[in-house]
PDB file of C-alpha atoms in Angstrom:
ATOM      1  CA  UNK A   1      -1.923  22.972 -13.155  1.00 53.00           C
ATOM      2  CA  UNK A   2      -4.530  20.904 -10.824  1.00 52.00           C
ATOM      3  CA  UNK A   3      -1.798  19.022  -9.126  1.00 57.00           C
ATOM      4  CA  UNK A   4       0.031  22.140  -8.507  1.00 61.00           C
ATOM      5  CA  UNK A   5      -2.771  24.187  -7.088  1.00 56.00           C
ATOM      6  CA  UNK A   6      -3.833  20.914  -4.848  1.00 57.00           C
ATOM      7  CA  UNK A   7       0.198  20.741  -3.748  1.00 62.00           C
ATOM      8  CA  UNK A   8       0.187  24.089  -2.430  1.00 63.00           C
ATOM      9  CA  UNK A   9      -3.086  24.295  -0.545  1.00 61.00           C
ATOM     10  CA  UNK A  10      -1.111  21.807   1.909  1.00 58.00           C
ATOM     11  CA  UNK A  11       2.619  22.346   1.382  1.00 62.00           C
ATOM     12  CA  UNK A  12       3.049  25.053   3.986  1.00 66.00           C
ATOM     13  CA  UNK A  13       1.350  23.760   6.753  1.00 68.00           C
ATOM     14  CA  UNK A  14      -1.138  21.020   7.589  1.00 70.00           C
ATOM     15  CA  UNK A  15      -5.090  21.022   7.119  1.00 68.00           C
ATOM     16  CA  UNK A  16      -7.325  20.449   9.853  1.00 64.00           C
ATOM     17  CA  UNK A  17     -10.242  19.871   7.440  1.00 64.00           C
ATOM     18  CA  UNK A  18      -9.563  16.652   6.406  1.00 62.00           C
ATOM     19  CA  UNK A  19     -11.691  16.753   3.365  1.00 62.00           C
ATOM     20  CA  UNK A  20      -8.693  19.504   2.193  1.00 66.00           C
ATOM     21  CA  UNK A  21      -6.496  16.079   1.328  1.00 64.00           C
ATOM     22  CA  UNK A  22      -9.303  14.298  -0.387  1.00 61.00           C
ATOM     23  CA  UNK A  23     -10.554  12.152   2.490  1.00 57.00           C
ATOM     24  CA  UNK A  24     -14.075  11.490   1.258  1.00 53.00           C
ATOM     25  CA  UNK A  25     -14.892   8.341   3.240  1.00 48.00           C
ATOM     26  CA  UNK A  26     -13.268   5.633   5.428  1.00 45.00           C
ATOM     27  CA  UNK A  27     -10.829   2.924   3.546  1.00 41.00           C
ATOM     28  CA  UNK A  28     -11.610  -0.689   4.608  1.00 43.00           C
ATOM     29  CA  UNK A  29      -8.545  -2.654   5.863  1.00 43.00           C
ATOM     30  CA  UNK A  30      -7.550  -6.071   5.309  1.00 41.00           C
ATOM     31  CA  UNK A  31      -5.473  -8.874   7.073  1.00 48.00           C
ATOM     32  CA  UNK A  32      -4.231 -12.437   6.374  1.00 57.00           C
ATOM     33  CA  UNK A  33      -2.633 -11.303   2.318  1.00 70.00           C
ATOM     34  CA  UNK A  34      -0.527 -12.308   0.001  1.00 77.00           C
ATOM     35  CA  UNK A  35       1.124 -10.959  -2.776  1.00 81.00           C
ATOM     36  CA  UNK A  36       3.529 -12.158  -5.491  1.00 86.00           C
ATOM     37  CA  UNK A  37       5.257  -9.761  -8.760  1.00 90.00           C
ATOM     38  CA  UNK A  38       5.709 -12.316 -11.601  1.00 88.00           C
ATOM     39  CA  UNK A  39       6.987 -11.360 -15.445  1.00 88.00           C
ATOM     40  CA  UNK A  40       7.395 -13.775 -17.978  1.00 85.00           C
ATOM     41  CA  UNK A  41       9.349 -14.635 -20.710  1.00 81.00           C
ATOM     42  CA  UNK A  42       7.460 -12.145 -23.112  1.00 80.00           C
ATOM     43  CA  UNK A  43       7.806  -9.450 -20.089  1.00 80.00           C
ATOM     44  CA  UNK A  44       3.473 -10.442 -19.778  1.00 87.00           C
ATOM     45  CA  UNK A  45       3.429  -8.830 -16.283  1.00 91.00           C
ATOM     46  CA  UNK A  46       1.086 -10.343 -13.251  1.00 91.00           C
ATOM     47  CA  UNK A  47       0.271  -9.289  -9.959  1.00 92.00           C
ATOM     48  CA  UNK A  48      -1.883 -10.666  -7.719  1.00 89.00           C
ATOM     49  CA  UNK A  49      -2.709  -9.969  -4.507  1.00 84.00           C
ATOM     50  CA  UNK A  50      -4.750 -12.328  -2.302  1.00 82.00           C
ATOM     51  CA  UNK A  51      -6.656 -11.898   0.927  1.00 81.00           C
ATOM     52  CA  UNK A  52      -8.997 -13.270   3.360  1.00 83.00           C
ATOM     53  CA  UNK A  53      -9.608  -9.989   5.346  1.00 79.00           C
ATOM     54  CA  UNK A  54      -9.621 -10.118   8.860  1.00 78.00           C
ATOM     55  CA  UNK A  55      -7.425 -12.210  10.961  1.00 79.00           C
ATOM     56  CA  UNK A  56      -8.582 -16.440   9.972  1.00 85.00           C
ATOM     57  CA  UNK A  57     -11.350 -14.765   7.637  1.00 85.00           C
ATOM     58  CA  UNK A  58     -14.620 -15.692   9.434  1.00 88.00           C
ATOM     59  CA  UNK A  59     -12.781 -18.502  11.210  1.00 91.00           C
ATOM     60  CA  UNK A  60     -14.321 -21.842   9.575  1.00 93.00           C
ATOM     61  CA  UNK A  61     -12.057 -23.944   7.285  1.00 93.00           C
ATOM     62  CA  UNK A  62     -13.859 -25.764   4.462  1.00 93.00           C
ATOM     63  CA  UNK A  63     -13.906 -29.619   5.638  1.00 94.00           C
ATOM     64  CA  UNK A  64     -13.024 -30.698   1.880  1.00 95.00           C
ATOM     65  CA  UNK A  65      -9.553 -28.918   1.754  1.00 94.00           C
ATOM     66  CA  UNK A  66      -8.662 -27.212   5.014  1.00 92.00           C
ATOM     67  CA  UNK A  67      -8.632 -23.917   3.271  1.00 89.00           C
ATOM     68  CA  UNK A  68      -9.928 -21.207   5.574  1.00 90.00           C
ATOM     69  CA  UNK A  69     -12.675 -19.037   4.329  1.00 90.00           C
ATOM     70  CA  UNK A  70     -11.829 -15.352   4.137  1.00 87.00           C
ATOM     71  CA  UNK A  71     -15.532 -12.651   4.981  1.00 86.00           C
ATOM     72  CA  UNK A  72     -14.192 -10.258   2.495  1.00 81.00           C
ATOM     73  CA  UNK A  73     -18.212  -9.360   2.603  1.00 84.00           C
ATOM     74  CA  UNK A  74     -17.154  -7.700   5.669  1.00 82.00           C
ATOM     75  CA  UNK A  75     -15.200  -5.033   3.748  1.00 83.00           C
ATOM     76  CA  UNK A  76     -19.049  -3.079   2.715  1.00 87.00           C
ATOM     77  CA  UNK A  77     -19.923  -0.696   4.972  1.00 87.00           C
ATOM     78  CA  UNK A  78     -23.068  -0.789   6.782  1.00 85.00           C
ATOM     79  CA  UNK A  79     -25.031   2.650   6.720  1.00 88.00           C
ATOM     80  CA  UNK A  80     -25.299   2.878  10.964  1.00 86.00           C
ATOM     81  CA  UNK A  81     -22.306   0.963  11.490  1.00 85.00           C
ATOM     82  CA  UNK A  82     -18.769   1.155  12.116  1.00 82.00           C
ATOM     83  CA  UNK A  83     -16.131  -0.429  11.061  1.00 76.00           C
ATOM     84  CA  UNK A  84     -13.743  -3.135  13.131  1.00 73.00           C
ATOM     85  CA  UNK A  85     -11.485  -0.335  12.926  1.00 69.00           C
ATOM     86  CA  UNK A  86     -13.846   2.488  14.199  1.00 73.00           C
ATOM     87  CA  UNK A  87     -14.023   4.534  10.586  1.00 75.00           C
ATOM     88  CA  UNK A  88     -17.429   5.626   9.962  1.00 80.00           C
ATOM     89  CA  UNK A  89     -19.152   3.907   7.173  1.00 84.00           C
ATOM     90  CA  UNK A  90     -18.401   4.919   3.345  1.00 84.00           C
ATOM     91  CA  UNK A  91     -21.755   5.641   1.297  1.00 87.00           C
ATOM     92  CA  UNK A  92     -20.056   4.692  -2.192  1.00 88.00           C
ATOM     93  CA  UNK A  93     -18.942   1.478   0.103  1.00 89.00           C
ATOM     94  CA  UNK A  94     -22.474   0.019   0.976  1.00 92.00           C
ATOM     95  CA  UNK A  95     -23.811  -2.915   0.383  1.00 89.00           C
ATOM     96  CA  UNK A  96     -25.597  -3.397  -3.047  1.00 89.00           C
ATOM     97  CA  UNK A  97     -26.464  -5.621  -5.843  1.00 90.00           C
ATOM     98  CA  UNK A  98     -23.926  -6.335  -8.297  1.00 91.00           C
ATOM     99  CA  UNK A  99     -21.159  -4.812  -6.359  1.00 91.00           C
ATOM    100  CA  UNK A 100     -17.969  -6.107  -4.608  1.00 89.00           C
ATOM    101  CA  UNK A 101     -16.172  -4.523  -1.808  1.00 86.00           C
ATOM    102  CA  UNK A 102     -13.883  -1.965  -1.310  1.00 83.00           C
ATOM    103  CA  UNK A 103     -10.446  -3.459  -0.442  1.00 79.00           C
ATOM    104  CA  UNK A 104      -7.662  -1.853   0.754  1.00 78.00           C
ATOM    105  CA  UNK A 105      -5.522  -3.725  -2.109  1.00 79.00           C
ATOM    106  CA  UNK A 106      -3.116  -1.727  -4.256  1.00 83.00           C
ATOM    107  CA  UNK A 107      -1.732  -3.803  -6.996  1.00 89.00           C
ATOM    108  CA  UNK A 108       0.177  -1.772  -9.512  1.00 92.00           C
ATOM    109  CA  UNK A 109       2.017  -2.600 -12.922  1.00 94.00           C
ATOM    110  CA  UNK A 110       3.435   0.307 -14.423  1.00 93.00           C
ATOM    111  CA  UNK A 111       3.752   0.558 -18.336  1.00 91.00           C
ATOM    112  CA  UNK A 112       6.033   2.126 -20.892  1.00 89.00           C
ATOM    113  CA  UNK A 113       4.936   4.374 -23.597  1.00 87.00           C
ATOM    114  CA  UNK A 114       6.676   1.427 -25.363  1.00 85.00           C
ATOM    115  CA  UNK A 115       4.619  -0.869 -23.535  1.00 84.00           C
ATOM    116  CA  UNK A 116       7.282  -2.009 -21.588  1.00 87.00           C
ATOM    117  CA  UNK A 117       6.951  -3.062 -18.194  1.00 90.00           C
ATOM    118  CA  UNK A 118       8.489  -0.679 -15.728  1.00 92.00           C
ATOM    119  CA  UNK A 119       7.427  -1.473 -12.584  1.00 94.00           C
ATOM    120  CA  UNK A 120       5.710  -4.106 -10.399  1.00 94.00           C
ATOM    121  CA  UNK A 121       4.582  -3.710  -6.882  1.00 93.00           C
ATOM    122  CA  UNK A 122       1.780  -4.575  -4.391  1.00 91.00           C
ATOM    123  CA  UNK A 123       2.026  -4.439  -0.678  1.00 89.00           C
ATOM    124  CA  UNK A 124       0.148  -5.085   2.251  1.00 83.00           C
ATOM    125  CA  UNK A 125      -0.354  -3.560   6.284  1.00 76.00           C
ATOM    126  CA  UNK A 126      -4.380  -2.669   6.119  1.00 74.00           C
ATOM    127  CA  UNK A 127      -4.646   1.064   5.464  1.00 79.00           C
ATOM    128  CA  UNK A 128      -1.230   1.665   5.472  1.00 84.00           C
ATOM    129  CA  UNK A 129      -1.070  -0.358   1.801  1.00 87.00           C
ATOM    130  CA  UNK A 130      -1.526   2.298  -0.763  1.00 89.00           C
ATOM    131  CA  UNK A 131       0.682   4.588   1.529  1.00 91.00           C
ATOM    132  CA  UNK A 132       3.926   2.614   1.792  1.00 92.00           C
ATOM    133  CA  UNK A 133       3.146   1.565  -1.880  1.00 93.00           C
ATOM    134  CA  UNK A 134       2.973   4.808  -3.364  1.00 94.00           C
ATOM    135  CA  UNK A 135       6.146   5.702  -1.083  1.00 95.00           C
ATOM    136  CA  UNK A 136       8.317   2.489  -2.862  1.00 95.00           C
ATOM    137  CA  UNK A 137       7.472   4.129  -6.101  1.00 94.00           C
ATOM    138  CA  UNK A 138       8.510   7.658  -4.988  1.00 95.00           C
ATOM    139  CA  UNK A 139      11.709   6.812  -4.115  1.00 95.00           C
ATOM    140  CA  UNK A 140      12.741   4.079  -6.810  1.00 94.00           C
ATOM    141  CA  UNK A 141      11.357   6.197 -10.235  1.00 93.00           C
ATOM    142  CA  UNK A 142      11.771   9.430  -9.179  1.00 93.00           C
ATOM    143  CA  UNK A 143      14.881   9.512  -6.419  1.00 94.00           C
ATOM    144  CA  UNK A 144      16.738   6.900  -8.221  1.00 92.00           C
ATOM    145  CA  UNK A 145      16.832   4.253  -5.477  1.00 95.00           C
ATOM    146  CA  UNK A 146      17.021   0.927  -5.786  1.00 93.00           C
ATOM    147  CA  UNK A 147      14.356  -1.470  -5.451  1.00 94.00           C
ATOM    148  CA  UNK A 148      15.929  -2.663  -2.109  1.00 93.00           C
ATOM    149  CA  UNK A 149      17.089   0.774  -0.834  1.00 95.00           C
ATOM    150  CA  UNK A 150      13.011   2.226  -1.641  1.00 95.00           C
ATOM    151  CA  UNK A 151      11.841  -0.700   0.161  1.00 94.00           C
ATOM    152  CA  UNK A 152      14.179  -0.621   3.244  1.00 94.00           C
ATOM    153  CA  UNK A 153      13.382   3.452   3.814  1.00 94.00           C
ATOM    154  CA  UNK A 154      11.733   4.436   6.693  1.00 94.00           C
ATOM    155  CA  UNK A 155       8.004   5.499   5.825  1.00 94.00           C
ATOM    156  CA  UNK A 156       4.876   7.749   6.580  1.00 94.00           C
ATOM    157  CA  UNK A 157       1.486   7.374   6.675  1.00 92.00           C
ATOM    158  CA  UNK A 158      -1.465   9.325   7.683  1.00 90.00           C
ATOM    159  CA  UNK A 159      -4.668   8.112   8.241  1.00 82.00           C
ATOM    160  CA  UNK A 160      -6.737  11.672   8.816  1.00 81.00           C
ATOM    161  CA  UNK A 161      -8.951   9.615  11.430  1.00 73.00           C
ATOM    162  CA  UNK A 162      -9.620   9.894  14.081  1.00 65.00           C
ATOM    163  CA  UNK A 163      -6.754  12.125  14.304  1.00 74.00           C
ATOM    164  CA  UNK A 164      -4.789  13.788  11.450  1.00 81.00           C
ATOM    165  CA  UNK A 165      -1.416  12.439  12.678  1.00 90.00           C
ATOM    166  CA  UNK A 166       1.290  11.163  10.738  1.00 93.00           C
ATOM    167  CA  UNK A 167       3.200   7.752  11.614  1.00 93.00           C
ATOM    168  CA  UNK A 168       6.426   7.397  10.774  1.00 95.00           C
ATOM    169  CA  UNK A 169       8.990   4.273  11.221  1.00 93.00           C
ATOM    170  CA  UNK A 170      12.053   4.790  13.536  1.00 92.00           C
ATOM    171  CA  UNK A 171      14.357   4.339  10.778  1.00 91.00           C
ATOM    172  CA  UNK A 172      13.190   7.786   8.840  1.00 93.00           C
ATOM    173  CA  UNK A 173      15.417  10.360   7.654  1.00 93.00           C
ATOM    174  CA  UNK A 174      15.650  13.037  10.900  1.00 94.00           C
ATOM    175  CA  UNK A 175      15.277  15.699   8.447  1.00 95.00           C
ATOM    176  CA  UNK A 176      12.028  14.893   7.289  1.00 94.00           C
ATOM    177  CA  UNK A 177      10.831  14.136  10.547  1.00 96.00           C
ATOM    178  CA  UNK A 178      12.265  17.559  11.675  1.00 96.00           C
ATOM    179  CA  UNK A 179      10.837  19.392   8.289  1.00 95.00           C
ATOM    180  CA  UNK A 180       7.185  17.883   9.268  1.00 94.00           C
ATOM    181  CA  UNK A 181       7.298  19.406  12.714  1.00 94.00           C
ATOM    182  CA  UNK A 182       8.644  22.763  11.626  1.00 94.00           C
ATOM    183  CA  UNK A 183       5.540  23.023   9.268  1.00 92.00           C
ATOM    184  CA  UNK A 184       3.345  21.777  12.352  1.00 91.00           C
ATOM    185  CA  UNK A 185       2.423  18.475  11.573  1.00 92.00           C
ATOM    186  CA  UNK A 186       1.947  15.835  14.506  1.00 93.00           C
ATOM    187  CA  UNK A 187       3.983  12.780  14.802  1.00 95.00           C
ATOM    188  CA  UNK A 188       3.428   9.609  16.142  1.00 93.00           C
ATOM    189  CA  UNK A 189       6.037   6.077  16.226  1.00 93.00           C
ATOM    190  CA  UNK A 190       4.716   3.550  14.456  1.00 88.00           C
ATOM    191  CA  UNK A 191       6.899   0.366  14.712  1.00 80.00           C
ATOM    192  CA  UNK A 192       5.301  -1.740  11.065  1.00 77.00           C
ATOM    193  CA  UNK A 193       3.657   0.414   8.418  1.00 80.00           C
ATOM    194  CA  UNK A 194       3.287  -3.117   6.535  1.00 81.00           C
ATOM    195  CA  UNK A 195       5.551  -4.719   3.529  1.00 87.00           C
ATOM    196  CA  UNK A 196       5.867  -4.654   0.068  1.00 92.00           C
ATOM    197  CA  UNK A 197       7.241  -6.096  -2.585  1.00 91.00           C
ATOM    198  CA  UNK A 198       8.742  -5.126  -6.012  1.00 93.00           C
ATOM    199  CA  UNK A 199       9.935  -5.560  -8.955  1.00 93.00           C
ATOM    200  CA  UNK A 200      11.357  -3.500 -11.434  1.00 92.00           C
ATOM    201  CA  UNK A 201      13.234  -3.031 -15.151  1.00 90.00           C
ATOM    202  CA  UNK A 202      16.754  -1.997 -14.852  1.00 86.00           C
ATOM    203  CA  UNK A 203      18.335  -2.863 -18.199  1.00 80.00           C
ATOM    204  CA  UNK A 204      18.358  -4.212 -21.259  1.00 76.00           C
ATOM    205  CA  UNK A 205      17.584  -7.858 -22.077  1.00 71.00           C
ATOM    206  CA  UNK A 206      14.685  -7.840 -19.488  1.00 67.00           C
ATOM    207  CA  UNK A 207      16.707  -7.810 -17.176  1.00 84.00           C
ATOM    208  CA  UNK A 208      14.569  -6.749 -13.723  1.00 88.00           C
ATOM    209  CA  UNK A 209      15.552  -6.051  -9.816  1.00 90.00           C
ATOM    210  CA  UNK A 210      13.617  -7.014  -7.205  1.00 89.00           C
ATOM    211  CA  UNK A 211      13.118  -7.175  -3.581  1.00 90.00           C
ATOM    212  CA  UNK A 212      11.563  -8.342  -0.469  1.00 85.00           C
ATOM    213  CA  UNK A 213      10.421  -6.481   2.485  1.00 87.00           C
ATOM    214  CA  UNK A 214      12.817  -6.879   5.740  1.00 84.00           C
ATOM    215  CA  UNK A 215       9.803  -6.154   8.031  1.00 81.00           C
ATOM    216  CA  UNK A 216       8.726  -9.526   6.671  1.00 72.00           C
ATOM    217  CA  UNK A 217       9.614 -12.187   9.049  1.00 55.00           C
ATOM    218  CA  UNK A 218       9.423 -14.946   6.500  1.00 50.00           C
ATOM    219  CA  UNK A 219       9.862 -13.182   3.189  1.00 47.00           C
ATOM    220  CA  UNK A 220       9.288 -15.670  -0.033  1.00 47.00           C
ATOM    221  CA  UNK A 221      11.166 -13.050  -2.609  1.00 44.00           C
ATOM    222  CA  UNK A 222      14.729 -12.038  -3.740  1.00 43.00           C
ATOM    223  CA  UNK A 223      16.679  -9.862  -1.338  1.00 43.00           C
ATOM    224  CA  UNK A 224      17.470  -7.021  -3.977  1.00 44.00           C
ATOM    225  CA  UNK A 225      18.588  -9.878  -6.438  1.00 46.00           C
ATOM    226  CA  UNK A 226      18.630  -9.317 -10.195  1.00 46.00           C
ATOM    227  CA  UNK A 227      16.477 -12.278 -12.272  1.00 46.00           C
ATOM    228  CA  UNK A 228      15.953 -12.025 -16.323  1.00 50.00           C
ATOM    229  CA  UNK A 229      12.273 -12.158 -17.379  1.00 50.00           C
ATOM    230  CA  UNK A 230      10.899 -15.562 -17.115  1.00 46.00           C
TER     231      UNK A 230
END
């Protein structure tokens, strides 16, 4: 009942007020991740996601290994300061005692009632990450894409601030992009709403589909290859 009273205060036309989508405070983007979907022989499912935040981290490499030190301290928000992005800062974000930092990481494992794995994902592109994500998911549990096709589709993404208009990727469906502008929504090209990868169960004998992201350059996964568990 919640979900469908929240759907319809924005299904006809877009809010102005952007506290009417649950924008509370300013999410803190990353750069420089890494991400890998991993399930084992006993379908034990792992995702990690790695990051050193902004672009070289705070640009000194440690002498001992050559491994460049990521300022994921940056990530709290300071009370009279803005971000490197220009959000305003985030009050449950500041810096405190015994707290980390709010990343814009979005790991995800789905589960089973059976406590199967389902699905696998994480994904990267600062605050577009929970966005294009969420969008993968969509499209390969509920449409009935494939991991590839859910993956390759053109996405969306708005950010609320500092202006409530949605990006979308040249290669999205015309009719959504025409649907949004009937109901009044403002649309802006956005050329790389960042990548993800997947994974996810497709048959028996753990048996699981996964694929890279094309807008990778260098991609390090399967492209919409089938692998057994482990």
């Amino acid at each position: 009942m919640a979900q469908e009273v929240a759907a319809a205060k924005v299904a006809e036309k877009p809010r102005r007020n952007t506290a009417d989508y649950g924008y509370r405070a300013s999410s803190v983007d990353d750069h420089g991740s890494e991400h890998v979907c991993i399930v084992g022989p006993s379908v034990d499912a792992i995702v990690v996601v790695s990051s050193i935040n902004t672009a070289f981290g705070v640009m000194v490499a440690s002498r001992s290994t050559g491994i460049i030190l990521n300022n994921q301290m940056n990530d709290f928000s300071w009370p009279t300061t803005r971000d490197v992005h220009g959000f305003p800062p985030a009050k449950k974000n500041y810096i405190e005692g015994g707290k980390r930092p709010m990343p814009s990481l979005s790991p995800i494992i789905m589960v089973e009632s059976s406590g199967g794995v389902l699905f696998l994902g994480t994904a990267t592109g600062v605050a577009n990450t929970a966005s294009s994500l969420s969008q993968v998911l969509i499209r390969s549990l509920w449409i009935g894409h494939t991991v590839k096709q859910a993956i390759d589709a053109g996405r969306l993404h708005n950010q609320l601030i500092p202006e409530n208009v949605v990006k979308y990727e040249k290669t999205t469906d015309s009719d959504v992009l025409h649907g949004l502008t009937k109901k009044g929504h403002h649309l802006s090209l956005e050329d790389w709403q960042g990548d993800v990868i997947a994974l996810r169960y497709v048959g028996p004998g753990a048996l699981y589909r996964g694929s890279y992201d094309f807008r990778t350059t260098d991609p390090g996964g399967l492209d919409g290859g089938q692998v057994p568990a482990g």
